[in-house]
Short mmCIF file of C-alpha atoms in Angstrom, two decimals:
data_model
loop_
_atom_site.label_atom_id
_atom_site.label_comp_id
_atom_site.label_asym_id
_atom_site.label_seq_id
_atom_site.Cartn_x
_atom_site.Cartn_y
_atom_site.Cartn_z
CA MET A 1 4.68 14.20 221.89
CA ASN A 2 1.34 14.94 220.29
CA GLY A 3 -0.39 13.21 223.17
CA VAL A 4 -3.82 13.56 224.71
CA HIS A 5 -2.26 15.52 227.58
CA ASP A 6 -1.76 18.44 225.16
CA MET A 7 -5.37 19.53 225.55
CA GLY A 8 -5.40 23.22 224.75
CA GLY A 9 -8.05 23.93 222.13
CA MET A 10 -9.72 20.50 222.20
CA GLN A 11 -13.52 20.61 222.22
CA ASP A 12 -16.42 18.57 223.55
CA MET A 13 -14.80 17.69 226.88
CA GLY A 14 -18.03 18.74 228.61
CA PRO A 15 -18.85 21.52 231.08
CA VAL A 16 -16.45 22.56 233.82
CA GLN A 17 -17.86 20.86 236.90
CA ARG A 18 -17.32 22.66 240.16
CA GLU A 19 -17.73 21.39 243.69
CA GLU A 20 -18.70 23.62 246.60
CA ASN A 21 -16.48 23.40 249.68
CA GLU A 22 -14.18 20.95 248.00
CA PRO A 23 -11.76 19.15 250.33
CA VAL A 24 -8.02 19.30 249.58
CA PHE A 25 -8.05 15.53 249.17
CA HIS A 26 -11.23 13.59 248.45
CA GLU A 27 -9.87 10.31 249.73
CA ARG A 28 -7.09 9.50 252.15
CA TRP A 29 -5.00 7.73 249.50
CA GLU A 30 -4.84 10.91 247.38
CA GLY A 31 -3.02 12.73 250.16
CA ARG A 32 -0.70 9.76 250.62
CA VAL A 33 0.18 9.79 246.89
CA TYR A 34 0.74 13.53 246.98
CA GLY A 35 3.06 13.13 249.95
CA LEU A 36 4.95 10.13 248.52
CA VAL A 37 5.57 11.92 245.22
CA ASN A 38 6.99 14.95 247.03
CA LEU A 39 9.12 12.96 249.46
CA MET A 40 10.51 10.63 246.78
CA PHE A 41 11.41 13.68 244.71
CA ALA A 42 13.84 14.58 247.50
CA TRP A 43 16.02 11.61 246.45
CA ARG A 44 16.90 13.65 243.34
CA LYS A 45 16.78 10.61 241.08
CA TRP A 46 14.58 12.43 238.59
CA ASN A 47 13.32 15.94 237.86
CA LEU A 48 9.93 17.63 237.52
CA ASP A 49 10.02 17.39 233.75
CA ALA A 50 10.56 13.64 233.95
CA THR A 51 7.54 13.32 236.27
CA ARG A 52 5.43 15.13 233.67
CA TYR A 53 6.71 12.99 230.81
CA GLU A 54 5.98 9.86 232.83
CA GLN A 55 2.33 10.97 232.95
CA GLU A 56 2.29 11.82 229.27
CA ILE A 57 3.20 8.25 228.28
CA ILE A 58 0.16 6.82 230.05
CA PRO A 59 -1.87 5.31 227.17
CA PRO A 60 -4.42 7.93 226.00
CA ALA A 61 -7.59 6.10 226.96
CA GLU A 62 -6.16 5.42 230.42
CA TYR A 63 -5.02 9.03 230.74
CA LEU A 64 -8.55 10.31 230.12
CA ARG A 65 -10.10 7.77 232.49
CA MET A 66 -7.70 8.24 235.38
CA SER A 67 -8.15 10.83 238.11
CA TYR A 68 -5.37 13.35 238.78
CA TYR A 69 -3.84 11.43 241.66
CA GLU A 70 -4.11 8.10 239.81
CA LYS A 71 -1.88 9.70 237.16
CA TRP A 72 0.50 10.81 239.88
CA LEU A 73 0.58 7.26 241.19
CA ALA A 74 1.34 5.87 237.74
CA SER A 75 4.11 8.43 237.24
CA LEU A 76 5.66 7.73 240.64
CA THR A 77 5.54 3.97 240.17
CA GLY A 78 7.15 4.23 236.74
CA LEU A 79 9.97 6.46 237.97
CA LEU A 80 10.63 4.33 241.04
CA VAL A 81 11.26 1.31 238.83
CA LYS A 82 13.16 3.14 236.08
CA SER A 83 15.45 4.80 238.62
CA GLY A 84 16.16 1.48 240.30
CA LEU A 85 14.99 2.68 243.73
CA VAL A 86 12.55 -0.22 243.82
CA THR A 87 12.02 -3.22 241.59
CA ARG A 88 8.87 -4.18 239.78
CA ALA A 89 8.74 -7.33 241.93
CA GLU A 90 8.81 -5.22 245.08
CA ILE A 91 5.93 -3.05 243.80
CA GLU A 92 3.92 -6.15 243.03
CA SER A 93 4.62 -7.84 246.35
CA GLY A 94 4.51 -4.66 248.45
CA ALA A 95 7.58 -5.82 250.41
CA PRO A 96 11.35 -5.23 250.07
CA ALA A 97 13.35 -7.95 248.34
CA ALA A 98 15.02 -10.31 250.80
CA GLY A 99 18.37 -8.94 251.96
CA SER A 100 17.91 -5.49 250.41
CA PRO A 101 19.62 -2.71 252.40
CA LYS A 102 17.55 -0.21 254.39
CA ALA A 103 18.05 3.41 253.40
CA THR A 104 17.74 6.55 255.52
CA PRO A 105 15.00 8.91 254.34
CA PRO A 106 16.33 12.33 253.25
CA VAL A 107 13.32 14.19 254.66
CA THR A 108 12.06 13.98 258.24
CA ALA A 109 8.96 15.57 259.76
CA GLU A 110 11.22 18.34 261.12
CA SER A 111 12.73 19.09 257.71
CA VAL A 112 9.44 19.21 255.78
CA PRO A 113 9.07 23.02 256.16
CA ALA A 114 12.66 23.51 254.91
CA MET A 115 11.99 21.22 251.96
CA ILE A 116 8.91 23.26 251.02
CA ALA A 117 10.76 26.57 251.47
CA ARG A 118 13.69 25.39 249.36
CA GLY A 119 11.38 24.65 246.45
CA ASN A 120 12.79 23.45 243.18
CA PRO A 121 14.71 26.28 241.53
CA VAL A 122 15.15 25.77 237.79
CA SER A 123 16.54 29.17 236.81
CA ARG A 124 20.27 28.97 236.10
CA ASP A 125 22.94 31.57 236.69
CA VAL A 126 24.90 30.77 233.56
CA PRO A 127 25.72 33.00 230.62
CA ALA A 128 23.32 32.39 227.77
CA ALA A 129 22.63 34.97 225.08
CA ALA A 130 18.95 35.79 224.62
CA ARG A 131 17.92 35.15 221.03
CA PHE A 132 14.90 37.42 221.35
CA LYS A 133 13.94 40.57 223.17
CA ALA A 134 10.72 42.07 224.49
CA GLY A 135 8.59 43.53 221.74
CA GLN A 136 10.07 41.30 219.04
CA HIS A 137 7.78 39.38 216.67
CA VAL A 138 8.41 35.65 216.76
CA ARG A 139 6.96 32.47 215.36
CA ALA A 140 6.60 29.35 217.47
CA ARG A 141 8.42 26.61 215.62
CA ASN A 142 6.42 23.92 213.89
CA ILE A 143 7.91 20.90 215.64
CA ASN A 144 6.38 17.55 216.47
CA PRO A 145 8.85 15.82 218.78
CA THR A 146 7.97 12.32 219.94
CA GLY A 147 9.31 13.09 223.43
CA HIS A 148 8.46 15.73 226.02
CA THR A 149 7.87 19.31 224.97
CA ARG A 150 6.37 22.36 226.63
CA LEU A 151 5.42 23.92 223.30
CA PRO A 152 1.69 23.19 223.05
CA ARG A 153 0.30 22.10 219.69
CA TYR A 154 -2.10 25.02 219.46
CA ALA A 155 0.78 27.53 219.39
CA ARG A 156 3.00 25.79 216.83
CA GLY A 157 3.60 27.77 213.67
CA LYS A 158 1.75 30.77 215.10
CA LEU A 159 2.96 34.35 215.20
CA GLY A 160 3.38 36.06 218.55
CA THR A 161 5.16 38.88 220.32
CA VAL A 162 7.73 38.50 223.08
CA GLU A 163 6.19 40.19 226.08
CA ARG A 164 8.90 39.57 228.66
CA ASP A 165 12.25 37.81 229.02
CA HIS A 166 12.27 35.89 232.32
CA GLY A 167 15.95 34.96 232.23
CA VAL A 168 17.73 31.64 231.90
CA PHE A 169 15.91 28.44 232.80
CA VAL A 170 16.39 24.69 232.47
CA PHE A 171 14.94 23.46 229.15
CA PRO A 172 12.30 20.82 229.96
CA ASP A 173 12.33 19.22 226.51
CA THR A 174 15.81 17.77 227.09
CA ASN A 175 15.76 17.67 230.88
CA ALA A 176 12.73 15.35 230.95
CA HIS A 177 14.81 12.74 229.13
CA PHE A 178 17.93 13.28 231.28
CA GLN A 179 19.64 14.71 228.20
CA GLY A 180 20.95 17.77 229.99
CA GLU A 181 19.50 21.02 231.31
CA LYS A 182 20.42 23.03 228.20
CA PRO A 183 19.77 26.34 230.04
CA GLN A 184 18.34 29.07 227.82
CA HIS A 185 16.13 32.15 227.96
CA LEU A 186 12.49 31.73 228.82
CA TYR A 187 9.92 34.23 227.61
CA SER A 188 6.27 35.12 227.90
CA VAL A 189 4.99 35.20 224.34
CA ARG A 190 1.67 36.83 223.56
CA PHE A 191 -0.45 35.25 220.83
CA ALA A 192 -3.56 37.07 219.64
CA ALA A 193 -6.56 34.81 220.14
CA ARG A 194 -7.49 35.31 216.47
CA GLU A 195 -4.00 34.18 215.37
CA LEU A 196 -4.60 30.94 217.29
CA TRP A 197 -8.29 30.33 216.67
CA GLY A 198 -9.40 32.50 213.79
CA GLU A 199 -12.39 34.78 213.50
CA GLN A 200 -14.42 32.99 216.15
CA ALA A 201 -12.17 34.47 218.85
CA ALA A 202 -12.81 37.91 220.34
CA PRO A 203 -10.63 40.52 218.59
CA ARG A 204 -8.80 41.82 221.67
CA ASP A 205 -8.23 38.55 223.52
CA ALA A 206 -4.83 36.87 223.78
CA VAL A 207 -3.10 33.78 225.14
CA TYR A 208 0.28 34.09 226.85
CA VAL A 209 2.56 31.06 226.66
CA ASN A 210 5.94 30.56 228.33
CA LEU A 211 8.36 29.41 225.65
CA TRP A 212 12.12 28.92 225.47
CA ASP A 213 14.65 30.04 222.83
CA ASP A 214 14.56 26.61 221.18
CA HIS A 215 10.79 26.91 220.65
CA LEU A 216 10.97 30.17 218.73
CA GLU A 217 12.22 31.62 215.47
CA PRO A 218 12.32 35.23 214.27
CA ALA A 219 9.28 36.40 212.33
CA MET B 1 8.34 1.46 225.95
CA LYS B 2 4.59 1.85 225.71
CA THR B 3 3.94 -1.86 225.44
CA SER B 4 5.92 -2.59 228.56
CA ARG B 5 4.13 0.21 230.34
CA ARG B 6 0.73 -1.22 229.43
CA ASP B 7 1.85 -4.59 230.68
CA PHE B 8 3.09 -2.98 233.83
CA ILE B 9 -0.22 -1.26 234.47
CA ALA B 10 -2.03 -4.53 233.83
CA ASN B 11 0.31 -6.33 236.23
CA ALA B 12 -0.12 -3.64 238.84
CA GLY B 13 -3.87 -4.06 238.47
CA ALA B 14 -3.61 -7.80 238.94
CA ALA B 15 -1.40 -7.32 241.99
CA ALA B 16 -3.88 -4.85 243.41
CA ALA B 17 -6.73 -7.29 242.81
CA ALA B 18 -4.79 -9.97 244.67
CA MET B 19 -4.06 -7.49 247.45
CA HIS B 20 -7.72 -6.68 247.62
CA ASP B 21 -8.61 -10.33 248.10
CA LEU B 22 -6.04 -10.53 250.86
CA ALA B 23 -7.26 -7.36 252.54
CA HIS B 24 -10.83 -8.59 252.23
CA ALA B 25 -9.97 -11.85 253.93
CA GLN B 26 -7.99 -10.26 256.74
CA GLU B 27 -9.82 -7.01 257.40
CA PRO B 28 -13.47 -7.76 256.83
CA ASP B 29 -15.12 -4.37 256.95
CA HIS B 30 -12.54 -1.68 257.37
CA GLU B 31 -11.92 -0.85 253.70
CA HIS B 32 -15.57 -1.12 252.80
CA GLU B 33 -17.23 1.26 255.17
CA HIS B 34 -17.49 4.10 252.66
CA SER B 35 -18.10 2.29 249.43
CA LEU B 36 -19.31 -1.04 248.17
CA VAL B 37 -16.88 -0.91 245.27
CA PRO B 38 -13.32 -1.61 246.41
CA SER B 39 -11.12 1.39 245.79
CA ASP B 40 -8.29 -0.02 243.73
CA PRO B 41 -5.88 2.93 244.02
CA ALA B 42 -6.35 3.00 247.79
CA LEU B 43 -4.98 -0.52 248.05
CA ARG B 44 -2.14 0.10 245.64
CA VAL B 45 -1.11 3.24 247.51
CA LYS B 46 -1.27 1.47 250.84
CA SER B 47 1.00 -1.25 249.49
CA LEU B 48 3.41 1.26 247.92
CA GLU B 49 3.60 3.38 251.07
CA SER B 50 4.43 0.39 253.22
CA LEU B 51 7.10 -0.73 250.73
CA LEU B 52 8.76 2.72 250.63
CA VAL B 53 8.69 2.99 254.43
CA GLU B 54 10.06 -0.55 254.82
CA LYS B 55 12.91 0.25 252.46
CA GLY B 56 13.75 3.39 254.42
CA LEU B 57 13.00 5.60 251.42
CA VAL B 58 10.20 7.55 253.14
CA ASP B 59 9.79 8.64 256.75
CA PRO B 60 6.11 8.11 257.64
CA ALA B 61 6.19 11.07 260.05
CA ALA B 62 7.42 13.30 257.20
CA LEU B 63 4.55 12.01 255.06
CA ASP B 64 2.03 12.95 257.75
CA ALA B 65 3.64 16.36 258.22
CA LEU B 66 3.65 17.12 254.50
CA ILE B 67 0.01 16.15 254.02
CA ASP B 68 -0.99 18.16 257.10
CA THR B 69 0.82 21.21 255.68
CA TYR B 70 -1.20 21.19 252.47
CA GLU B 71 -4.47 20.30 254.19
CA HIS B 72 -4.24 22.95 256.88
CA LYS B 73 -1.45 25.50 256.38
CA ILE B 74 -0.86 26.32 252.73
CA GLY B 75 -4.00 27.44 250.90
CA PRO B 76 -5.82 30.34 249.25
CA ARG B 77 -5.72 32.38 252.47
CA ASN B 78 -2.04 32.96 251.65
CA GLY B 79 -2.87 34.48 248.28
CA ALA B 80 -5.73 36.49 249.79
CA GLN B 81 -3.24 38.20 252.14
CA VAL B 82 -1.08 39.14 249.16
CA VAL B 83 -4.08 40.62 247.32
CA ALA B 84 -5.34 42.57 250.34
CA ARG B 85 -1.88 44.01 250.98
CA ALA B 86 -1.64 45.11 247.34
CA TRP B 87 -5.01 46.85 247.63
CA VAL B 88 -4.00 48.91 250.67
CA ASP B 89 -0.30 49.48 249.98
CA PRO B 90 0.50 51.04 246.56
CA ALA B 91 4.27 50.62 246.98
CA PHE B 92 3.79 46.91 247.75
CA LYS B 93 1.53 46.57 244.71
CA LYS B 94 4.12 48.21 242.46
CA ARG B 95 6.84 45.83 243.71
CA LEU B 96 4.43 42.89 243.44
CA LEU B 97 3.69 43.48 239.77
CA ALA B 98 7.38 44.06 238.96
CA ASN B 99 8.75 41.12 240.97
CA GLY B 100 6.12 38.71 242.25
CA THR B 101 8.47 36.16 243.80
CA ALA B 102 10.48 38.54 245.98
CA THR B 103 7.48 40.64 246.98
CA ILE B 104 5.30 37.68 247.93
CA GLY B 105 8.35 36.43 249.82
CA GLU B 106 8.03 39.50 252.04
CA LEU B 107 4.87 37.89 253.45
CA GLY B 108 6.68 34.60 253.96
CA PHE B 109 5.19 32.68 251.03
CA GLY B 110 7.11 30.93 248.30
CA GLY B 111 9.18 27.81 247.72
CA ARG B 112 7.61 24.65 246.42
CA GLY B 113 5.01 25.40 243.74
CA GLY B 114 5.92 29.07 243.86
CA ASP B 115 9.61 29.40 243.03
CA TYR B 116 8.77 31.93 240.32
CA LEU B 117 5.60 33.89 240.95
CA VAL B 118 4.13 36.29 238.42
CA VAL B 119 1.24 38.53 239.45
CA VAL B 120 -1.09 39.79 236.72
CA GLU B 121 -3.48 42.64 237.44
CA ASN B 122 -7.13 42.83 236.48
CA THR B 123 -8.40 46.27 235.53
CA PRO B 124 -11.70 47.52 234.07
CA LYS B 125 -10.21 46.84 230.61
CA VAL B 126 -8.08 43.69 231.18
CA HIS B 127 -9.13 40.37 232.69
CA ASN B 128 -6.57 37.62 233.35
CA LEU B 129 -7.28 33.89 233.51
CA ILE B 130 -4.85 31.13 234.55
CA VAL B 131 -4.68 27.62 233.13
CA CYS B 132 -2.21 24.81 232.51
CA THR B 133 -3.20 23.05 229.30
CA LEU B 134 -0.35 20.48 229.37
CA CYS B 135 -0.68 19.28 232.96
CA SER B 136 -2.06 21.09 236.01
CA CYS B 137 0.55 23.65 237.11
CA TYR B 138 -0.85 25.86 239.85
CA PRO B 139 0.64 28.33 242.36
CA TRP B 140 0.66 26.00 245.38
CA ALA B 141 2.60 28.47 247.52
CA VAL B 142 -0.19 31.04 247.43
CA LEU B 143 -3.33 29.03 246.57
CA GLY B 144 -2.61 25.55 247.96
CA LEU B 145 -3.46 22.52 245.85
CA PRO B 146 -5.79 23.02 242.88
CA PRO B 147 -9.50 22.09 242.82
CA VAL B 148 -10.54 19.15 240.64
CA TRP B 149 -12.12 21.38 237.98
CA TYR B 150 -8.83 23.18 237.38
CA LYS B 151 -7.20 19.82 236.60
CA SER B 152 -10.09 18.60 234.45
CA ALA B 153 -9.92 18.00 230.70
CA ALA B 154 -12.91 20.33 230.32
CA TYR B 155 -11.09 23.33 231.81
CA ARG B 156 -7.64 22.59 230.42
CA SER B 157 -8.97 22.21 226.87
CA ARG B 158 -11.40 25.13 226.76
CA ALA B 159 -9.77 27.91 228.76
CA VAL B 160 -7.51 28.86 225.84
CA ILE B 161 -9.97 28.52 222.95
CA ASP B 162 -13.17 29.65 224.66
CA PRO B 163 -12.30 31.68 227.76
CA ARG B 164 -15.47 33.72 227.50
CA GLY B 165 -17.61 30.60 227.44
CA VAL B 166 -15.78 29.16 230.45
CA LEU B 167 -16.14 32.42 232.36
CA ARG B 168 -19.87 32.54 231.58
CA GLU B 169 -20.22 29.10 233.16
CA PHE B 170 -18.59 30.58 236.25
CA GLY B 171 -21.13 33.42 236.16
CA LEU B 172 -18.85 36.06 234.66
CA ASP B 173 -20.09 37.58 231.40
CA LEU B 174 -17.41 40.02 230.25
CA PRO B 175 -18.12 42.67 227.61
CA GLN B 176 -16.23 42.44 224.30
CA ASP B 177 -14.20 45.57 225.05
CA VAL B 178 -12.57 43.86 228.03
CA GLU B 179 -9.39 42.16 226.85
CA ILE B 180 -9.06 38.63 228.18
CA ARG B 181 -5.50 37.42 228.72
CA VAL B 182 -5.23 33.70 229.25
CA HIS B 183 -1.94 32.59 230.81
CA ASP B 184 -0.96 29.02 229.95
CA SER B 185 1.47 27.82 232.65
CA THR B 186 3.90 25.97 230.38
CA ALA B 187 7.01 26.70 232.49
CA GLU B 188 7.79 26.81 236.23
CA LEU B 189 6.39 30.34 236.44
CA ARG B 190 3.25 30.34 238.54
CA TYR B 191 0.60 32.99 238.06
CA LEU B 192 -1.57 34.78 240.58
CA VAL B 193 -4.35 37.12 239.46
CA LEU B 194 -4.60 40.40 241.35
CA PRO B 195 -8.36 40.95 241.12
CA GLU B 196 -10.05 44.34 241.14
CA ARG B 197 -10.90 45.70 244.55
CA PRO B 198 -14.68 45.64 244.85
CA ALA B 199 -16.75 48.78 245.11
CA GLY B 200 -17.88 49.65 248.63
CA SER B 201 -14.78 48.18 250.27
CA GLU B 202 -13.07 51.53 250.99
CA LYS B 203 -13.55 51.38 254.75
CA LEU B 204 -12.54 47.74 255.24
CA SER B 205 -9.35 46.81 257.04
CA GLU B 206 -6.65 44.73 255.35
CA ASP B 207 -7.86 41.61 257.19
CA GLU B 208 -11.47 42.25 256.20
CA LEU B 209 -10.39 42.71 252.60
CA ALA B 210 -8.43 39.45 252.68
CA ALA B 211 -11.56 37.67 253.92
CA LEU B 212 -13.43 38.82 250.79
CA VAL B 213 -10.86 37.43 248.35
CA THR B 214 -11.76 34.05 246.89
CA ARG B 215 -9.58 31.37 245.35
CA ASP B 216 -11.55 31.59 242.10
CA ALA B 217 -10.88 35.35 241.85
CA MET B 218 -7.14 34.68 242.12
CA ILE B 219 -7.37 32.12 239.26
CA GLY B 220 -9.39 34.64 237.26
CA VAL B 221 -12.65 32.71 236.91
CA ALA B 222 -14.52 35.11 239.18
CA ASN B 223 -14.44 38.66 240.49
CA VAL B 224 -14.17 39.41 244.19
CA PRO B 225 -17.71 39.72 245.59
CA LEU B 226 -18.97 42.99 247.01
CA PRO B 227 -18.61 43.33 250.78
CA PRO B 228 -21.60 42.15 252.82
CA GLY B 229 -24.42 44.70 252.72
CA VAL B 230 -23.07 46.57 249.70
CA ARG B 231 -25.39 46.67 246.69
CA PRO B 232 -24.13 47.01 243.14
#
């Protein structure tokens, strides 16, 4: 989706504002949201790509206004309802519906370190022929899907060089919509800064983007 | 879908406003000690947390443990150990650049937010910079959770089109003959910059070197400062 989340190359967003000795969380609720998102993920009712898409469909003006953890909260709330884990009425009331069964949480305090260590592997040990190889010239496809994609707008239609084949990974563009993992090769593709931005870019600079087979065509 | 989502956000806002009135009536001052403006997300999160705990979907002790882990245990000191080891151990550095995930795993780091770690090396001729233009992907396993600026529209938008301008704002003015490589984290690969070892650090121990390494240097927006007492 050509949404406001796809920010690479936009201008006039102001200076990068740094904060000295920044805390991990600025307010208590931010840590709670972070924790809830991670613990609810353990129910395996959705995937990381779906959590990203759920943020991308926040209306653009809201997206720009909201803080990072407000977006996480919106994404979590949306997925909780869509997955059926909670109802909209329960979110609004803040209490379980009368007579609803009580579940057993999949993660306890003792199993938090194991959950973190396990991570979320998205490489797949399945045979999939690589369409491209390191050193090959490629063009990022000119696609404008209305759903989730990890091919940023600024790279579409641009010429690049495959720098490295990372192996077979879940394809986010389908996985985000629960349309299958469609495992395929993932690459680092090098784009010269001048190919992306023209003469204003420094001649030697480059941007490396991770792209999948379905994002690329031979050049 | 978008219309219903807007309605949903509006409804959630109304519910939060009602909650706020309730909280205000029942707990006169507690929520208002730090700010005169009621913090809307704080109330919504409080309500959501209690719902998820009530439904048995979340264990509150697990929530506390997870938050504590990222506030106190997983942070840029992890990455600094990786960098210092690479500076003193050439064989480790070689493995690190060839296979970041397995080699960083030797130090016990990895997993969530670091399933696939790629280490990119700064040299006198190449400078690497990490960004995530589409969201805010960041190598949690070695750097902890990202600072606000890394997640900001300003950084996400400009790092790819104007890396030199961004670096100048961070105090790093790189000559034209240094090649800047910006890595946009569009997959689950997470990048860690191996910064250049600063001059004058030859006699420092691995622990002393690790203490010099900053988070910003491992994102690529800064170089590692010279050791105390060393002049350029």
